[in-house]
C-alpha positions as protocol buffer text, in pm:
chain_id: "A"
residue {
  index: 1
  type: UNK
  ca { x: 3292 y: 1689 z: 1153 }
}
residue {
  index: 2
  type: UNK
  ca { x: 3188 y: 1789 z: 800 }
}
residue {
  index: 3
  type: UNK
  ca { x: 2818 y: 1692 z: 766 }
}
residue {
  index: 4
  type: UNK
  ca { x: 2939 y: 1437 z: 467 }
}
residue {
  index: 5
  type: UNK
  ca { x: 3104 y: 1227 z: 777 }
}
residue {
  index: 6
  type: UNK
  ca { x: 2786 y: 1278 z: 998 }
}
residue {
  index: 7
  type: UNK
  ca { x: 2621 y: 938 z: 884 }
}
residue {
  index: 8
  type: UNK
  ca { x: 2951 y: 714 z: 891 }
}
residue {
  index: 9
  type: UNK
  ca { x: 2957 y: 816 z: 1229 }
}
residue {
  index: 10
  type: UNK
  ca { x: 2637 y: 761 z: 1298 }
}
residue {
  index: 11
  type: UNK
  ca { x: 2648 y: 383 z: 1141 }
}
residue {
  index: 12
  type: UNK
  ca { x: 2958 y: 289 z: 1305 }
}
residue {
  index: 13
  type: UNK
  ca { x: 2800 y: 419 z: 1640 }
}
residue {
  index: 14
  type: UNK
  ca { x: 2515 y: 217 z: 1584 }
}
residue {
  index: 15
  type: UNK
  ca { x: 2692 y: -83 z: 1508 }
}
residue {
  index: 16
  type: UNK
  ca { x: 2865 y: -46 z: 1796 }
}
residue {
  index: 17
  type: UNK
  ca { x: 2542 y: -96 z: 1985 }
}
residue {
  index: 18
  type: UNK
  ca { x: 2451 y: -350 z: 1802 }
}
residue {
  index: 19
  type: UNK
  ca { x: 2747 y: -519 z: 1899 }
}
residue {
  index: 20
  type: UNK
  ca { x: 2711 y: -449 z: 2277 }
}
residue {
  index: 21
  type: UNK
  ca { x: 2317 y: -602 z: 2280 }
}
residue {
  index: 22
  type: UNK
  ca { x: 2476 y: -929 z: 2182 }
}
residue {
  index: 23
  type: UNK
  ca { x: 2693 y: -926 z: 2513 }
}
residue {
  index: 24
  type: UNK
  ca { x: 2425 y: -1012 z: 2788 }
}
residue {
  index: 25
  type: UNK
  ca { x: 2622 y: -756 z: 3008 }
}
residue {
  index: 26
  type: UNK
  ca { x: 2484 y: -490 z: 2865 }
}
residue {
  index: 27
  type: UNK
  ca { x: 2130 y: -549 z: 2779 }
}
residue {
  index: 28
  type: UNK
  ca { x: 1931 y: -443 z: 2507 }
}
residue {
  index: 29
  type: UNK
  ca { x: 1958 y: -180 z: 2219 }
}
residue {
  index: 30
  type: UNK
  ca { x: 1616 y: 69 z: 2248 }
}
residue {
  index: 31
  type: UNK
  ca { x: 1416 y: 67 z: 1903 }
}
residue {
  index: 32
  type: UNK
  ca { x: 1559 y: 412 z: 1849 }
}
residue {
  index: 33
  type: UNK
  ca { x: 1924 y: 283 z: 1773 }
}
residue {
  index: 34
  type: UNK
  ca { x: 1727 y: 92 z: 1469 }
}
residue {
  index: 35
  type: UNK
  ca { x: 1568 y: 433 z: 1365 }
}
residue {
  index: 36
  type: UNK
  ca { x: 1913 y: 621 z: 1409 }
}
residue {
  index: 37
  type: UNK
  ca { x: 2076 y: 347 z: 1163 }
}
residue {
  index: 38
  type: UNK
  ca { x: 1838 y: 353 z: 913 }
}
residue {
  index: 39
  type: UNK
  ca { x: 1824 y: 702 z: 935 }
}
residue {
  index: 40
  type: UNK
  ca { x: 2233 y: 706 z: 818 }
}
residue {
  index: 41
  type: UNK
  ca { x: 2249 y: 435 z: 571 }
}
residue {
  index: 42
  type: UNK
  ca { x: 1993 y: 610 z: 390 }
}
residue {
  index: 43
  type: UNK
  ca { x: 2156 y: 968 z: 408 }
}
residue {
  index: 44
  type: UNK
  ca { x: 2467 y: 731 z: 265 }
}
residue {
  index: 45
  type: UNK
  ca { x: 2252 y: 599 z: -4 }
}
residue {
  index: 46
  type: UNK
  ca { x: 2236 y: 278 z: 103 }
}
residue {
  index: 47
  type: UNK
  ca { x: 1851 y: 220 z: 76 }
}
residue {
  index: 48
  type: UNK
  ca { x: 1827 y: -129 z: 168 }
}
residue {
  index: 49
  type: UNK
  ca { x: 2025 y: -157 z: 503 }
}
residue {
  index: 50
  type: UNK
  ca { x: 1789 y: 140 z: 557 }
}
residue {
  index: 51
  type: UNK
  ca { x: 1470 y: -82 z: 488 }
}
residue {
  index: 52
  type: UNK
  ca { x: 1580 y: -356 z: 668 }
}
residue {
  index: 53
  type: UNK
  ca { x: 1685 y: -133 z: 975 }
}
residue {
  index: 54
  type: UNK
  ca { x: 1359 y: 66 z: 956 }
}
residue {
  index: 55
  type: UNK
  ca { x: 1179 y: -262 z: 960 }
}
residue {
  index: 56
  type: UNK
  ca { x: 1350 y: -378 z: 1266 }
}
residue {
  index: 57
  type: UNK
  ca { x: 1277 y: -59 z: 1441 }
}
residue {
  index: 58
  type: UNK
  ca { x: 914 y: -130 z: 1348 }
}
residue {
  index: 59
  type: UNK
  ca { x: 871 y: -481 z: 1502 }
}
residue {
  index: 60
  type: UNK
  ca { x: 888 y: -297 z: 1864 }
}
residue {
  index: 61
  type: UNK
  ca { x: 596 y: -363 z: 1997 }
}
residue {
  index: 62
  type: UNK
  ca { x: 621 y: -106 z: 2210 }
}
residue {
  index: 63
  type: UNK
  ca { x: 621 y: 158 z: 1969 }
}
residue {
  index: 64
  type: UNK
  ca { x: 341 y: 429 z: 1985 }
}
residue {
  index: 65
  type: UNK
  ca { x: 89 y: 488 z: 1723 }
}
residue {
  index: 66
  type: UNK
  ca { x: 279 y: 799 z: 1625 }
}
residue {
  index: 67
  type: UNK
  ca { x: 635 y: 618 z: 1612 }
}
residue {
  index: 68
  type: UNK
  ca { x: 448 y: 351 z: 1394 }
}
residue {
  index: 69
  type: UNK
  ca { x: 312 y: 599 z: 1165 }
}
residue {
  index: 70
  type: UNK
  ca { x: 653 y: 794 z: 1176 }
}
residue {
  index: 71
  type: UNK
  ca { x: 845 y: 492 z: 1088 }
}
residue {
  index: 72
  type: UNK
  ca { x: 647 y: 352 z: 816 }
}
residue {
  index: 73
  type: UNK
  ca { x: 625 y: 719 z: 643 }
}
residue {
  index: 74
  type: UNK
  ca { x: 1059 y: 695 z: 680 }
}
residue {
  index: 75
  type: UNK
  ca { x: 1013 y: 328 z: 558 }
}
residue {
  index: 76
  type: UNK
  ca { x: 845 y: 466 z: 244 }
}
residue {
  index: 77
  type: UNK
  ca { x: 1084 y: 751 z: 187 }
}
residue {
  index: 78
  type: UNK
  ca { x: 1355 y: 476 z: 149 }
}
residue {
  index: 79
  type: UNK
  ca { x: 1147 y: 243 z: -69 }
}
residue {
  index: 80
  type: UNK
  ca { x: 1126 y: 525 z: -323 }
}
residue {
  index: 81
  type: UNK
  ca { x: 1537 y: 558 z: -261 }
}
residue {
  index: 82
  type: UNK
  ca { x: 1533 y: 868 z: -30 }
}
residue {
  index: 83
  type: UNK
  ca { x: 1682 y: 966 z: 284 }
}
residue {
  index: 84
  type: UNK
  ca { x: 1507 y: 1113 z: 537 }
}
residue {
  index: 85
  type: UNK
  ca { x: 1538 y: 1459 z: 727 }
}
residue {
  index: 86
  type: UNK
  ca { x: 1406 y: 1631 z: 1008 }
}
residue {
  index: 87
  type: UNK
  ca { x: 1177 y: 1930 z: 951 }
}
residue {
  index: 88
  type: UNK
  ca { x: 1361 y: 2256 z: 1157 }
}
């Protein structure tokens, strides 16, 4: 896939499992799916379904200290309308 299509694919996959931790037979969604759909609405410039999605990955209480500080830092980046990247 061209890397243009990379984030639609990643929102629609997210969705997806979204979808499925509302049907009791398959449990629930780990905080990461959150991250992963913040992570593409903000690469499609859609800053505030990235906020909100960030925020929901950040009421996990079972987050470490270092994906708490990870996510808020990618929570900023997307209050100042920016997506966020990996370092490689």
């Amino acid at each position: 896939l061209p890397s243009d299509d990379t984030a639609l694919v990643e929102i629609e996959l997210a969705l997806k499992a979204l979808e499925m931790e509302q049907s009791e037979k398959y449990g629930s969604v780990p905080a990461s799916f959150y991250d992963t759909l913040a992570a593409a609405y903000a690469e499609e410039d859609d800053f505030t379904n990235a906020m909100k999605w960030e925020g929901k990955y950040l009421e996990d209480t079972n987050l470490s200290e270092k994906e708490k500080t990870d996510g808020k830092s990618r929570l900023a980046l997307y209050q100042t309308q920016k997506p966020y990247h990996e370092d490689k």
